[in-house]
PDB file of C-alpha atoms in Angstrom:
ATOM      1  CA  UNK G   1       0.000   0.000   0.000  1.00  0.00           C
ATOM      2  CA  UNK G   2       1.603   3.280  -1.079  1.00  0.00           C
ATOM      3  CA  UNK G   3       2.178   6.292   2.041  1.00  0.00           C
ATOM      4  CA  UNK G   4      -0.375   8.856   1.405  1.00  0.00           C
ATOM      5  CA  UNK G   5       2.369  11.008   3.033  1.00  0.00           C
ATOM      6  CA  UNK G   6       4.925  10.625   0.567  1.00  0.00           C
ATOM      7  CA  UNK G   7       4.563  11.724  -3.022  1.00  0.00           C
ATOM      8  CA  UNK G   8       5.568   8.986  -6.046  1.00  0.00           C
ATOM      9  CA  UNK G   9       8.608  11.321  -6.894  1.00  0.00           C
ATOM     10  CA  UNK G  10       9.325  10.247  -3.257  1.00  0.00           C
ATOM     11  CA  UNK G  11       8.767  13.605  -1.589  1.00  0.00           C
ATOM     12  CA  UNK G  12       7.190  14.475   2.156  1.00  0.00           C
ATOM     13  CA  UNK G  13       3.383  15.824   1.860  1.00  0.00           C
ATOM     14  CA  UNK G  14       2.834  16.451   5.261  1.00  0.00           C
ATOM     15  CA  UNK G  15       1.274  19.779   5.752  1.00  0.00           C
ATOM     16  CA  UNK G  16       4.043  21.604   8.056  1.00  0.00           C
ATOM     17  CA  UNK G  17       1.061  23.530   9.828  1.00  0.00           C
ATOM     18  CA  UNK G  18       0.451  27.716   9.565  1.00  0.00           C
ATOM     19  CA  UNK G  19       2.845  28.375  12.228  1.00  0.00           C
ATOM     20  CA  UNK G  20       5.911  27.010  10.158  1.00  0.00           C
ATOM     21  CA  UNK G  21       4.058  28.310   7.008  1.00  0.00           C
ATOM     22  CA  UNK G  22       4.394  31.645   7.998  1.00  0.00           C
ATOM     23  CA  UNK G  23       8.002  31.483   9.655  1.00  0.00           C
ATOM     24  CA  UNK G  24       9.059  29.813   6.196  1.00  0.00           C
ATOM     25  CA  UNK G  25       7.180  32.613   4.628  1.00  0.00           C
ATOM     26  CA  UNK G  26       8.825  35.851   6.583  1.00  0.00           C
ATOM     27  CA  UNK G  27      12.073  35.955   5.130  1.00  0.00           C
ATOM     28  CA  UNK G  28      10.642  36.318   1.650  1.00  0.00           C
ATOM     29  CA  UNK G  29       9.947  39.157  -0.587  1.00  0.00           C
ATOM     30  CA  UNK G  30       6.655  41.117   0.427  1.00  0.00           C
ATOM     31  CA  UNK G  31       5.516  40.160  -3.133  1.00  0.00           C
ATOM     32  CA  UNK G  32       6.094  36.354  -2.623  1.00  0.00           C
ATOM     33  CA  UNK G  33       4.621  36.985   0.803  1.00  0.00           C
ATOM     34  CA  UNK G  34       1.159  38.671  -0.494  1.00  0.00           C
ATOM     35  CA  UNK G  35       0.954  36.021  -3.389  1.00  0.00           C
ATOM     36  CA  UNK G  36       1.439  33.122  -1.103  1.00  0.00           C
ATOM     37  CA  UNK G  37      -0.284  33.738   2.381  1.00  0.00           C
ATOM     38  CA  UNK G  38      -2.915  36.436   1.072  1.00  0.00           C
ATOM     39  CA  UNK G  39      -3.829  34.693  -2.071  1.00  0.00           C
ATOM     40  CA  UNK G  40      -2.599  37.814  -4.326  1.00  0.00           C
ATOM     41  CA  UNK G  41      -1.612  38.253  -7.883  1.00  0.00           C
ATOM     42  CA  UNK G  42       1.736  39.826  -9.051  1.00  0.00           C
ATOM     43  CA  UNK G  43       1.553  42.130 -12.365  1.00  0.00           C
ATOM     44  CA  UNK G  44       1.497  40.938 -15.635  1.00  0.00           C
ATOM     45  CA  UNK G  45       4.888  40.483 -16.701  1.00  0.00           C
ATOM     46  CA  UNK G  46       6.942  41.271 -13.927  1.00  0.00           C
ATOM     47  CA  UNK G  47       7.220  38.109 -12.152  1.00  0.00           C
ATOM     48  CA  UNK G  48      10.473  37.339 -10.172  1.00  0.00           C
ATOM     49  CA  UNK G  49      11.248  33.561  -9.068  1.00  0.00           C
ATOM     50  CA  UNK G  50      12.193  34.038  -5.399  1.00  0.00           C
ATOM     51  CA  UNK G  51      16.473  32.830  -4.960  1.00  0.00           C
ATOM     52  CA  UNK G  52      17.031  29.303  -4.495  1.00  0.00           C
ATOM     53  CA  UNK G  53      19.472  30.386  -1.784  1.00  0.00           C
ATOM     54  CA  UNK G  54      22.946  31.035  -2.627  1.00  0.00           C
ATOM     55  CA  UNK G  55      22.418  27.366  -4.795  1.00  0.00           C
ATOM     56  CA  UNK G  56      20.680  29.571  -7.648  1.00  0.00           C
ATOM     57  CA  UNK G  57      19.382  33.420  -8.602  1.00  0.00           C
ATOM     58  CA  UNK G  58      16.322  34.944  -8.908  1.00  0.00           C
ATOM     59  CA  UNK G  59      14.956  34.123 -12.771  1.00  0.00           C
ATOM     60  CA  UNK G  60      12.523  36.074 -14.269  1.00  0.00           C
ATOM     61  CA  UNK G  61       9.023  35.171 -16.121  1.00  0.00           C
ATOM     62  CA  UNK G  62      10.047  34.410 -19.315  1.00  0.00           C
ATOM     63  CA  UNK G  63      12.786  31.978 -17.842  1.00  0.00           C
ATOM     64  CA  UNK G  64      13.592  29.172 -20.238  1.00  0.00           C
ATOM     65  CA  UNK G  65      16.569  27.437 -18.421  1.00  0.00           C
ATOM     66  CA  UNK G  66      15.783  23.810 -17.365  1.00  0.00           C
ATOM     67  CA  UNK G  67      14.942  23.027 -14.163  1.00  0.00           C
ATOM     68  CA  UNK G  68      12.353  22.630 -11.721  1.00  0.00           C
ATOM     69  CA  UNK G  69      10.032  25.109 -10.150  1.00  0.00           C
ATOM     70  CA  UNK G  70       9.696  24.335  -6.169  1.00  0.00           C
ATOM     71  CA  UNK G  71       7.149  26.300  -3.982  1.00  0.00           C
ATOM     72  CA  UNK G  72       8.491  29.075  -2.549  1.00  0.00           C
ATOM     73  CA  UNK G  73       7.711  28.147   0.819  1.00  0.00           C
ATOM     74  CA  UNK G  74       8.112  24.832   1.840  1.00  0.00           C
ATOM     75  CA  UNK G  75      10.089  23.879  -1.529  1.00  0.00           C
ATOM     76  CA  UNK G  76       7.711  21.085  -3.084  1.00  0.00           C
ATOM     77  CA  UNK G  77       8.814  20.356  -6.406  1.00  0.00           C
ATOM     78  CA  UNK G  78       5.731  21.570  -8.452  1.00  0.00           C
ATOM     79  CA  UNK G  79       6.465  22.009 -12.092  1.00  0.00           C
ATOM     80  CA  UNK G  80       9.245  21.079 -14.695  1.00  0.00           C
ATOM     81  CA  UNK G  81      10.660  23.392 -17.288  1.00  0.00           C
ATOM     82  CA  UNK G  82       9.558  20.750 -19.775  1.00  0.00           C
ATOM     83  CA  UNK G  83       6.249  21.119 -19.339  1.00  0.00           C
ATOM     84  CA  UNK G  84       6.150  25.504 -19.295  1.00  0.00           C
ATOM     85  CA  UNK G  85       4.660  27.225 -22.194  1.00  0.00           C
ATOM     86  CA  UNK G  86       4.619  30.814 -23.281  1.00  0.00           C
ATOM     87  CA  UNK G  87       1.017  31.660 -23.241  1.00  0.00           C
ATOM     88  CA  UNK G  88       1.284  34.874 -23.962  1.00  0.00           C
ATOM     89  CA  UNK G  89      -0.419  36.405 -20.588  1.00  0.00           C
ATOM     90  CA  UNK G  90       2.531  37.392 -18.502  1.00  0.00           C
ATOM     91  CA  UNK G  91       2.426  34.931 -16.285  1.00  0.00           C
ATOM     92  CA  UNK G  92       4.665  31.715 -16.231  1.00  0.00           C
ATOM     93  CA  UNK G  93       2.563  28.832 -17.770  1.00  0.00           C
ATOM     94  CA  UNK G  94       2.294  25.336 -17.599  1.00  0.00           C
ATOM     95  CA  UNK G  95       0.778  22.250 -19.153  1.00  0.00           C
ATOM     96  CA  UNK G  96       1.154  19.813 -15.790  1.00  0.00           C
ATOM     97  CA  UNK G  97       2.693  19.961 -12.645  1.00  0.00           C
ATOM     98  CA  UNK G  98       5.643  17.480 -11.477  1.00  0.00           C
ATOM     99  CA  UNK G  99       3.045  14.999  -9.746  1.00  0.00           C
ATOM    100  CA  UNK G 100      -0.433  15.424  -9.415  1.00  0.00           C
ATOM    101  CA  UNK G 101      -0.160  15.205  -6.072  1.00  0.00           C
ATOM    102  CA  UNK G 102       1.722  18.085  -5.355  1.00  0.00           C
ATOM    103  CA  UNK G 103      -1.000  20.242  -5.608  1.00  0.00           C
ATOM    104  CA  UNK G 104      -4.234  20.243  -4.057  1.00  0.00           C
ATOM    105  CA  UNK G 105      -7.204  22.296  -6.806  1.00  0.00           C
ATOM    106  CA  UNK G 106     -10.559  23.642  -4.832  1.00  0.00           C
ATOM    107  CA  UNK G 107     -12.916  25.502  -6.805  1.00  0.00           C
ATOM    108  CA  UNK G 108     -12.878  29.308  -6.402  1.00  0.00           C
ATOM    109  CA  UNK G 109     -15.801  31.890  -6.850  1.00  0.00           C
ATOM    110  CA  UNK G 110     -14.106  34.978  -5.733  1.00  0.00           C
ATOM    111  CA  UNK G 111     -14.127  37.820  -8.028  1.00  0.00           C
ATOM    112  CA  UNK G 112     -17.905  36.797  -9.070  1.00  0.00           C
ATOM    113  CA  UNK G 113     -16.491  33.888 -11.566  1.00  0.00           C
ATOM    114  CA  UNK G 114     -16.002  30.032 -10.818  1.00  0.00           C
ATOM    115  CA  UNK G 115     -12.314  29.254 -11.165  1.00  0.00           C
ATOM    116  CA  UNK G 116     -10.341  26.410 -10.458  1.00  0.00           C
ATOM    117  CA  UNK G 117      -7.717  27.340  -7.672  1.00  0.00           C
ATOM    118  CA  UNK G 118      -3.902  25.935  -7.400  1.00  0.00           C
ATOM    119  CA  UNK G 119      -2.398  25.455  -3.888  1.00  0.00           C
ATOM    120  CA  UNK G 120       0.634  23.600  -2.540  1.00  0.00           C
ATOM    121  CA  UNK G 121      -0.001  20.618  -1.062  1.00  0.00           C
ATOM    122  CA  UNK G 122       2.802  20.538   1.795  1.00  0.00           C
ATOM    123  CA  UNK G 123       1.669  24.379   2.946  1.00  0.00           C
ATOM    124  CA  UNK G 124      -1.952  25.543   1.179  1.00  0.00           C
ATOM    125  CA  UNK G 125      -0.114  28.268  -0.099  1.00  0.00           C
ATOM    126  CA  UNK G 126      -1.671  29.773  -3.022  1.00  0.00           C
ATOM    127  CA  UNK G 127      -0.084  29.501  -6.378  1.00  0.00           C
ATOM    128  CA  UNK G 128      -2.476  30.433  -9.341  1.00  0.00           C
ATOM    129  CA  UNK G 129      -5.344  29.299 -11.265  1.00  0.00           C
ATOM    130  CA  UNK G 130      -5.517  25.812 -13.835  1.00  0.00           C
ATOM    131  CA  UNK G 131      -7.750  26.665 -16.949  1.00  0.00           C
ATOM    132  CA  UNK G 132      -9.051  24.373 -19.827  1.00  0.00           C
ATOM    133  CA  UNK G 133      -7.396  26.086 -22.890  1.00  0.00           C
ATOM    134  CA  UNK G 134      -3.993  25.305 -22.466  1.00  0.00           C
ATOM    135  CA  UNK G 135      -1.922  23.164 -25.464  1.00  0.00           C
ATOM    136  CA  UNK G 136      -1.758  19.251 -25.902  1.00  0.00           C
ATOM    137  CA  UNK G 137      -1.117  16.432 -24.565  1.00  0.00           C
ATOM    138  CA  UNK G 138      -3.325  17.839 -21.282  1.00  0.00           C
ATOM    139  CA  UNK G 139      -5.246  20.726 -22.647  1.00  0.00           C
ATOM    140  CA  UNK G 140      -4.259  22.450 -19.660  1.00  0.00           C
ATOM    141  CA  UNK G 141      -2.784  25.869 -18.621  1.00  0.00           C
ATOM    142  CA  UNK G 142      -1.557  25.891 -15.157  1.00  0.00           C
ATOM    143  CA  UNK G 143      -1.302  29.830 -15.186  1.00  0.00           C
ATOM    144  CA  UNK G 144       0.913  30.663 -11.847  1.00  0.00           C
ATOM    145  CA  UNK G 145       2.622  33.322  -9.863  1.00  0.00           C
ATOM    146  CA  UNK G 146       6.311  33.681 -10.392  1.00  0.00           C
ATOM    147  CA  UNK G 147       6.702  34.787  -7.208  1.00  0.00           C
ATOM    148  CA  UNK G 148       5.508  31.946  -6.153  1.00  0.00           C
ATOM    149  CA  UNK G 149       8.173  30.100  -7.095  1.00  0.00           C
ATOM    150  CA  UNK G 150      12.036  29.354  -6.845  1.00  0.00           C
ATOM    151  CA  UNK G 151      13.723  28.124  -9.933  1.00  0.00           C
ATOM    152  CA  UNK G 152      16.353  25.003  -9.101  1.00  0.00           C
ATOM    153  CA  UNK G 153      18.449  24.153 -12.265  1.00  0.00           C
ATOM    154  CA  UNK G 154      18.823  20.805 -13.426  1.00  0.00           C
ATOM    155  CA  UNK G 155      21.705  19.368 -11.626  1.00  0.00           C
ATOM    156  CA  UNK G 156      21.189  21.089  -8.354  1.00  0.00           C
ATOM    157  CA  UNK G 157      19.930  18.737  -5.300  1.00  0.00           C
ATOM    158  CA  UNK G 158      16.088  19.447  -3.692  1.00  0.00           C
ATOM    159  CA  UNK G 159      15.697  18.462  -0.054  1.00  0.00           C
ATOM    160  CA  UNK G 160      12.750  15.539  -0.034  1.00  0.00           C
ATOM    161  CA  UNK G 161      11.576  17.398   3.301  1.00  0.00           C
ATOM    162  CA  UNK G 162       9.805  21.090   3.997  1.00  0.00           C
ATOM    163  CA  UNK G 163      13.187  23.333   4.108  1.00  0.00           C
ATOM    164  CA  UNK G 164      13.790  27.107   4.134  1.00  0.00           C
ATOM    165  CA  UNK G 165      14.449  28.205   0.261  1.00  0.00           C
ATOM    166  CA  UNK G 166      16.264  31.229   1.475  1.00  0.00           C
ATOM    167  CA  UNK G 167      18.959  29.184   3.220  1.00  0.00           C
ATOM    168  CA  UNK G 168      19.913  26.547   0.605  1.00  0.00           C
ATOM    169  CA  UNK G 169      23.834  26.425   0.567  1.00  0.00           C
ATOM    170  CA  UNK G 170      25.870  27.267  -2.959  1.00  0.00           C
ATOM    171  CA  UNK G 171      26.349  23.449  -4.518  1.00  0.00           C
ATOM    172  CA  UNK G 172      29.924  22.204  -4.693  1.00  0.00           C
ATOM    173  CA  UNK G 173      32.001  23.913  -7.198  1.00  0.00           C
ATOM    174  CA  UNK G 174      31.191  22.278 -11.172  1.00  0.00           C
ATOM    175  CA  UNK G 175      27.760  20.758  -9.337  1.00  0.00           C
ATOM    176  CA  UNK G 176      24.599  21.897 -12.168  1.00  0.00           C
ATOM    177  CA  UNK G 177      27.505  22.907 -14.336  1.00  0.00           C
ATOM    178  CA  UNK G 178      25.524  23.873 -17.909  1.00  0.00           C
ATOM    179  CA  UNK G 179      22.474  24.605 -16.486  1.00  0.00           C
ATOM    180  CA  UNK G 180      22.782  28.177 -17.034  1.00  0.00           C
ATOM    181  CA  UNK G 181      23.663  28.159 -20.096  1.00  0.00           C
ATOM    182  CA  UNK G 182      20.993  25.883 -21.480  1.00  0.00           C
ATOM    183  CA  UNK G 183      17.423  26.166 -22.074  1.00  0.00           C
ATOM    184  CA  UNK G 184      14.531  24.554 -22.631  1.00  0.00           C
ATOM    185  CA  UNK G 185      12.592  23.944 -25.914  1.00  0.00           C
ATOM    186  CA  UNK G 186       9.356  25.837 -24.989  1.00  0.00           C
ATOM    187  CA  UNK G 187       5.946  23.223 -25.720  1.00  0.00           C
ATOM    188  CA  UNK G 188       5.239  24.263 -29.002  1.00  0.00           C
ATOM    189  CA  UNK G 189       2.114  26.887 -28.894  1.00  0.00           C
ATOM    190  CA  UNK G 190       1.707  29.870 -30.489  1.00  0.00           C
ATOM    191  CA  UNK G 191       1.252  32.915 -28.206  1.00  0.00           C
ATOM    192  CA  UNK G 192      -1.782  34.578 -29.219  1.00  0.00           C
ATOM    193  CA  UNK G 193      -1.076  38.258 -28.856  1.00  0.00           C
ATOM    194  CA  UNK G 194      -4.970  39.138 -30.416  1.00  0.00           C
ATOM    195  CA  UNK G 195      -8.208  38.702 -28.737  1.00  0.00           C
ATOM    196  CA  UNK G 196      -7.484  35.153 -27.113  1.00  0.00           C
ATOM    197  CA  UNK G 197      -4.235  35.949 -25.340  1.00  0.00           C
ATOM    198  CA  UNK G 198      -6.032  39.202 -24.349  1.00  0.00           C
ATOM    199  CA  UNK G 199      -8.612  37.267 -22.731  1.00  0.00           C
ATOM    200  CA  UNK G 200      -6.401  34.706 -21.021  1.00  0.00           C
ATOM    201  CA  UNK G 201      -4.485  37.467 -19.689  1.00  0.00           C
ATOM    202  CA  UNK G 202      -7.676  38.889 -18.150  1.00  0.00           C
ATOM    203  CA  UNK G 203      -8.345  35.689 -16.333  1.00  0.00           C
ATOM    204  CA  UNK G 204      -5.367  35.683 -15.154  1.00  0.00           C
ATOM    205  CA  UNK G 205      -5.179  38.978 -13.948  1.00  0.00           C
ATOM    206  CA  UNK G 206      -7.093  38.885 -10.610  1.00  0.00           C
ATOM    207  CA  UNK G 207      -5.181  35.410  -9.364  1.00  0.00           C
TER     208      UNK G 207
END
């Protein structure tokens, strides 16, 4: 019988509780902060990736290294490079997340419109909003916060347990060595800058 507490990429999904949410949460930018704990948005193409500690910078949007995309609290591993799409809208885009079970989605009728809300599973903290006009295989547009997130590059290790994603050590000289100067072939999709980005964008505007 599999652990319900451990995730199939063998990661811990025990909610850490809103005490250690919020201690994990104080150190970080008041943008990551307002996105995270307050369920806020950040604007339209000025998303920042919070620092993976000293292991890796801040990267912006548009970021097409590969790598992983870990909450920004907590550190879950939530989406892949891989599987991030320009959509056009501003906001970092994706077609899946890492594991299904990384993130928990609730329904969400704030701002008079049903939505489908993205949280963390380790912390509850709010990430963005999963719509059904994203590209193939899934269909699906995981449309998220950058500051949300921490980029790790490919190479670079990810602690299977909650951690603080401010205090991550720089990796061993040569360790990830590449990842910087590689990137990703985006999931091919056109980014609609008419009528239909417009109206993603709009969507995705009040996160």
């Amino acid at each position: 019988m599999s652990d319900p507490t451990t995730s199939s990429t063998g990661h811990d999904l025990r909610h850490i509780g809103r005490e250690r949410v919020l201690q994990l949460a104080t150190p970080l930018p008041a943008t990551s902060r307002r996105v995270l704990i307050q369920h806020g948005t950040e604007r339209a193409g000025t998303g920042q990736s919070v620092p993976f500690g000293k292991a890796a910078p801040s990267v912006p949007h548009s970021n097409k290294k590969k790598g992983t995309y870990v909450c920004a609290v907590g550190g879950l591993p939530l989406f892949h490079s891989k599987d991030k799409f320009e959509s056009g809208t501003g906001w970092p885009s994706f077609v899946r997340p890492i594991a299904p079970e990384h993130i928990v989605e609730r329904r969400d009728v704030s701002m008079g419109m049903v939505r489908v809300e993205v949280l963390d599973k380790r912390t509850g903290a709010h990430l963005g909003h999963v719509f059904n006009d994203g590209p193939r295989p899934t269909g699906k547009r995981y449309c998220i916060n950058m500051a949300a997130l921490a980029f790790v590059p490919d190479g670079v290790d990810i602690p299977t347990e909650a951690y603080d994603v401010t205090s991550i050590a720089a990796p061993p000289s040569g360790a990830g060595a590449g990842a910087d100067e590689e990137e990703e072939e985006v999931v091919e999709k056109e980014a609609d800058a008419g009528a239909g980005g417009a109206a993603k964008a709009r969507r995705c505007a009040i996160l």
